[in-house]
XYZ file of C-alpha atoms in Angstrom:
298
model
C -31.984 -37.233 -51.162
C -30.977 -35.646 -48.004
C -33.188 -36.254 -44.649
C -35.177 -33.101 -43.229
C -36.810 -31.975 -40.069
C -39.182 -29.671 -39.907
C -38.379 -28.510 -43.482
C -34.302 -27.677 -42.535
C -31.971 -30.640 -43.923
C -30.899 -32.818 -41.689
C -26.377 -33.557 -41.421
C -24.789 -36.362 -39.952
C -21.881 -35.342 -37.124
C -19.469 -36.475 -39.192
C -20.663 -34.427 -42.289
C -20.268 -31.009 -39.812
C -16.505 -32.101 -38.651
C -15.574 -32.534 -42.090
C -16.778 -28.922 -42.926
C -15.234 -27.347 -39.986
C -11.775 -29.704 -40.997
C -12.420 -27.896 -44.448
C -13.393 -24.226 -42.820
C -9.912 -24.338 -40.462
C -7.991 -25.995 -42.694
C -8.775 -22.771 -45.510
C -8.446 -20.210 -43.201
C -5.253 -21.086 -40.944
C -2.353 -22.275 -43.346
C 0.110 -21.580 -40.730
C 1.588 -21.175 -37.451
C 0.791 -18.649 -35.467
C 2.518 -16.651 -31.936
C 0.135 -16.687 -29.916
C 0.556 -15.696 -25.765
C -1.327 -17.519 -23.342
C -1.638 -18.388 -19.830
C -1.054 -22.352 -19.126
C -2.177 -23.044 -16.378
C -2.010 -27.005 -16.721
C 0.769 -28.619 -18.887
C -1.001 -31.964 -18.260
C 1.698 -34.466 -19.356
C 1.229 -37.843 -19.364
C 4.287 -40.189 -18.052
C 3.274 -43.046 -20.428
C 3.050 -41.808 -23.794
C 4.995 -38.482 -23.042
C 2.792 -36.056 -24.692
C 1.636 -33.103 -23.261
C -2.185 -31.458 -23.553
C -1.764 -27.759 -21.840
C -4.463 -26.120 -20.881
C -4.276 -22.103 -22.127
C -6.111 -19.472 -21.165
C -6.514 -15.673 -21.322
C -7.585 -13.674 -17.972
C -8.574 -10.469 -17.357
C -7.899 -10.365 -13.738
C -8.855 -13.228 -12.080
C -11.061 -14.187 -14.520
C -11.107 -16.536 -17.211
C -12.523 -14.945 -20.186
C -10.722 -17.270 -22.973
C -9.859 -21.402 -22.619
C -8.402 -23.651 -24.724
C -7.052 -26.965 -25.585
C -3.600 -27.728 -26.623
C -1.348 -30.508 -27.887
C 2.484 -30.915 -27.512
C 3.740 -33.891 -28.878
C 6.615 -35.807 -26.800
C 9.377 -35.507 -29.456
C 9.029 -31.817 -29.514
C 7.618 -31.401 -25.748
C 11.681 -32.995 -24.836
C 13.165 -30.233 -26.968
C 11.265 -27.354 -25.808
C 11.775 -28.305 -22.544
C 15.387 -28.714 -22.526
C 15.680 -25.100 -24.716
C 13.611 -23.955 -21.912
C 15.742 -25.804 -19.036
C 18.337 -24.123 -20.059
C 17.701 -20.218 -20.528
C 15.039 -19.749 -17.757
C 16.769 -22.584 -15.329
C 12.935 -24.145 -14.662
C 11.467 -26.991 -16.375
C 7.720 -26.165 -18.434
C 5.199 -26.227 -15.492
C 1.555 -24.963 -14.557
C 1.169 -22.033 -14.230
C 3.471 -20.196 -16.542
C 2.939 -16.974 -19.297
C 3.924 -18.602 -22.725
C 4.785 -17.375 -26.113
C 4.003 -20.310 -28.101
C 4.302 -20.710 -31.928
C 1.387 -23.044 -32.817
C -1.409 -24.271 -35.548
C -4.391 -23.967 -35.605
C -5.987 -27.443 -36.111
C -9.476 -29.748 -36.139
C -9.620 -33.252 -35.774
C -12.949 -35.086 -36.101
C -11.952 -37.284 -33.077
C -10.528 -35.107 -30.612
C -11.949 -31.691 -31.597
C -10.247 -28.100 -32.017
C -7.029 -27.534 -30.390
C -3.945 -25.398 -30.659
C -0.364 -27.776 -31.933
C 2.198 -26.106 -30.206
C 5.721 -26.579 -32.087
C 8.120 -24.175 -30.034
C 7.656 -22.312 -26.815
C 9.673 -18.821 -26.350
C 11.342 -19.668 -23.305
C 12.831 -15.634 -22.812
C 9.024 -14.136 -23.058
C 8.004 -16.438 -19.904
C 11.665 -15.158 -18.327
C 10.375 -11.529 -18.728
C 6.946 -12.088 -16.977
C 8.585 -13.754 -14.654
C 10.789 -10.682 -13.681
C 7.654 -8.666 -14.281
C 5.964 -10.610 -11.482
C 9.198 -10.548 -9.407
C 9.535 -6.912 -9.717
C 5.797 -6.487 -9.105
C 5.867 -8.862 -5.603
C 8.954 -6.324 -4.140
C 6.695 -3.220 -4.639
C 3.600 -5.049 -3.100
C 5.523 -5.748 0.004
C 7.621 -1.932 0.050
C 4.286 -1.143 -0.183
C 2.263 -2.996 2.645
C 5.756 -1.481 4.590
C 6.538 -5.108 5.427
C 9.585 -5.754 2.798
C 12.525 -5.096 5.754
C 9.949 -6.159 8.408
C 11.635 -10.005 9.250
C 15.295 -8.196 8.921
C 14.064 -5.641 11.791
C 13.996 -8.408 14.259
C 16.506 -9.347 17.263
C 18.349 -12.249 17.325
C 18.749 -13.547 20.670
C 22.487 -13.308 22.129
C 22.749 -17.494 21.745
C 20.914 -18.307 19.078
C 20.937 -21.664 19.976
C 17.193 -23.339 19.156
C 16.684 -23.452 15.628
C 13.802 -24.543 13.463
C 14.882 -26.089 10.632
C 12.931 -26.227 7.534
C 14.522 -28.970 4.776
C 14.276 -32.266 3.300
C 15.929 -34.968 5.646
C 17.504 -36.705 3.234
C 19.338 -33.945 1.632
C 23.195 -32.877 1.420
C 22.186 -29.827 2.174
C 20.409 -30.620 5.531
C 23.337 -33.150 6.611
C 26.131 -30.350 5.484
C 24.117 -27.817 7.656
C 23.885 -29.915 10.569
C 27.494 -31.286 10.524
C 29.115 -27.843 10.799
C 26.571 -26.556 13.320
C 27.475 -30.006 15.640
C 31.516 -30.540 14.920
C 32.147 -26.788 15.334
C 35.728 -26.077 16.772
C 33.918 -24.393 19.950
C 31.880 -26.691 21.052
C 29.093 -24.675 20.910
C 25.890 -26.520 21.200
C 22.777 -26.014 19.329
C 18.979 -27.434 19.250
C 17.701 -28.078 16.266
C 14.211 -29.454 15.082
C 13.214 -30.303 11.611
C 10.106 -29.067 9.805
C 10.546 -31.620 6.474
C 9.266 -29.507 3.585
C 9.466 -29.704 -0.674
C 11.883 -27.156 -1.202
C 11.279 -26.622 -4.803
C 8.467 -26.103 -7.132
C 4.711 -24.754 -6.804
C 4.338 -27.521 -3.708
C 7.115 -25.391 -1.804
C 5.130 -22.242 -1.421
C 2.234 -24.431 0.737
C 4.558 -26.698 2.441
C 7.184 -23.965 3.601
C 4.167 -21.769 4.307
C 2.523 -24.537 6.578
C 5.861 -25.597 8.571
C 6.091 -21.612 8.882
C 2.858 -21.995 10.427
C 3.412 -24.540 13.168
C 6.623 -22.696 14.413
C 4.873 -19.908 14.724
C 2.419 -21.632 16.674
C 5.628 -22.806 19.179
C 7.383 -19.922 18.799
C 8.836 -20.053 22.510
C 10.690 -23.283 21.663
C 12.864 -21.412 19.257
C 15.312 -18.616 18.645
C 15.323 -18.155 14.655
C 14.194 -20.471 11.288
C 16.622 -21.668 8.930
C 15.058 -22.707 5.515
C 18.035 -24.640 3.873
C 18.313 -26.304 0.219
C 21.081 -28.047 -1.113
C 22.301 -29.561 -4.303
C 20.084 -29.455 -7.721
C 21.118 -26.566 -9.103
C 18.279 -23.326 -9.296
C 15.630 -25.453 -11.172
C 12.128 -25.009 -9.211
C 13.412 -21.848 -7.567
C 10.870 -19.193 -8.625
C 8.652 -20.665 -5.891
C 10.744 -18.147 -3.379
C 9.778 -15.304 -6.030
C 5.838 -16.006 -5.041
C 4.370 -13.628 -2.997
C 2.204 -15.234 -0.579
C 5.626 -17.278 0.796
C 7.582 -13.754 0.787
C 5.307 -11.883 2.764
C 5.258 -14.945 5.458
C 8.642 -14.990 5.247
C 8.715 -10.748 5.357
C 6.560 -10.675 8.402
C 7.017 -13.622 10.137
C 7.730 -12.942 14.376
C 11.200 -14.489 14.840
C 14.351 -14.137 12.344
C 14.218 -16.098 9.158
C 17.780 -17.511 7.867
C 17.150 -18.606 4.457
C 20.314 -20.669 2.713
C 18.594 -22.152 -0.454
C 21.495 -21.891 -3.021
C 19.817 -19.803 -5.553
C 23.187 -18.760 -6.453
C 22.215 -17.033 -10.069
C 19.535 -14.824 -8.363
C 18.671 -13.354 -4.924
C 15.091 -14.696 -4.585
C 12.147 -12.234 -2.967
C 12.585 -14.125 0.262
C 15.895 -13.901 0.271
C 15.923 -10.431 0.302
C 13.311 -10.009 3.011
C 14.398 -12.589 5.297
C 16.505 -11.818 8.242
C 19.734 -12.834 6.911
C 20.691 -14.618 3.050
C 23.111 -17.255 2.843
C 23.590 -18.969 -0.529
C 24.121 -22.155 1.060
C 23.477 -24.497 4.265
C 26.499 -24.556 5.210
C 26.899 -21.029 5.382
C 23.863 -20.827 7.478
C 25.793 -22.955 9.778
C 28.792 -20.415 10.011
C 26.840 -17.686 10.491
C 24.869 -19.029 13.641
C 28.526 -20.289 14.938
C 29.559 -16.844 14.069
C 27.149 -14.775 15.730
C 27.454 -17.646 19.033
C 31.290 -16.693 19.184
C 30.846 -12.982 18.910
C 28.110 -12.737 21.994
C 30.512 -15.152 23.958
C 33.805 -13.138 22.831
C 32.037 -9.782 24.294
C 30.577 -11.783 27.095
C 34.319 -12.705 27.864
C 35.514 -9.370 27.385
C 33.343 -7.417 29.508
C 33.563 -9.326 32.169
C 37.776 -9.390 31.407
């Protein structure tokens, strides 16, 4: 005979998981499409399964949550599908069309099994975002603002933001020293992550301490080299464009996105795909003043 309280029956925990089991397990006998927000694709190293956190928003607010499992045999094939049309790895932060079940497990709850991720429906809000980060700055009237500036006649002290280690930053800095003029330049290095969601606050930070020495230097260079255009929708974000857009002294950027001209690319002073061709174009602009120089005073 079943144990009451206060004259209502009385169920063990185990007794209600098995009904909801029975309740989901009824009423979703597939997989679903389902678009979410993830903001957290939480995988773990060890094991290599993934449990994303997905949400709905209207605004900036959360009005829908939920848990999610990705296996690590099937996270390692969506990934690489998704490596390979959008050029960026699954990350935080991302719109997803994900084909998933709907599932209960009396240890670990309710949660969404996601089996395949659409990688072209996060490429199109991507682009939507893109496209909607150029109108906010044509807007605010500061998209051309950085490209507006002067560049001093001898560019010659240049902030650097890179990654010391990198070809890129070695490539850039050889051609700037061994050029055939023996122009010379200053250069000091702001070390920065050059890809992924850390980029935006690093880049945005170094941006911040030149800014704050700003007589010490003629233009910026942001350079990135090698690696392809994985992590590069970081220079897509607004809040590093418009830093970029309005920032008080040229901005060079040379970050290699060569499939795509990024948001700060196009509102920086000057866009070279890569390092080195920042380099040229700082020698360049050096031998033109001094040619003129020469020729006036010819």
């Amino acid at each position: 005979q079943r144990e009451t309280f206060n004259d209502r029956p009385v169920y063990s925990l185990s007794e209600i998981c098995k009904s909801l089991k029975s309740i989901i397990n009824k009423n979703y006998t597939k997989a679903y499409y389902i678009k979410a927000e993830m903001i957290k694709l939480n995988r773990y190293p060890h094991s290599g399964h993934c449990l994303p956190e997905l949400v709905e928003k209207e605004g900036d607010k959360i009005v829908t949550a939920f848990r999610a499992v990705i296996w690590k045999s099937q996270y390692e094939d969506i990934n690489a599908k998704f490596l390979k049309i959008t050029g960026e790895p699954i990350s935080d932060n991302i719109k997803i069309l994900c084909l998933a079940t709907v599932e209960f497990s009396p240890q670990y709850g309710l949660a969404l099994y996601i089996q395949d991720i659409e990688p072209t429906y996060t490429l199109g809000e991507l682009m939507k975002n893109r496209l909607a980060v150029i109108a906010q700055l044509k807007k605010e009237g500061i998209f051309t603002a950085n490209k507006e500036k002067k560049m001093p006649l001898l560019p010659k002290r240049i902030a650097v933001i890179s990654v010391e280690t990198s070809k890129g930053y070695s490539d850039f800095m050889v051609t700037l020293q061994q050029n055939n003029w023996n122009y010379c330049f200053e250069t000091e290095l702001f070390p920065s992550v050059l890809q992924g969601e850390k980029a935006i606050i690093t880049i945005t930070e170094q941006l911040e301490k030149i800014k704050k020495r700003l007589d010490s230097f003629d233009c910026v260079a942001i350079i990135r080299g090698g690696g392809g255009d994985v992590g590069m929708s970081c220079y897509d974000d607004y809040a590093l464009a418009s830093v970029v857009a309005t920032f008080p002294i040229p901005v060079i950027s040379g970050i290699g996105h060569s499939t795509n001209e990024s948001v700060t690319d196009m509102v920086s002073y000057a866009n070279k795909i890569t390092p080195t061709e920042v380099a040229y174009f700082l020698i360049q602009h050096f031998w033109l003043q001094f040619y003129i120089f020469q020729n006036i005073n010819f």
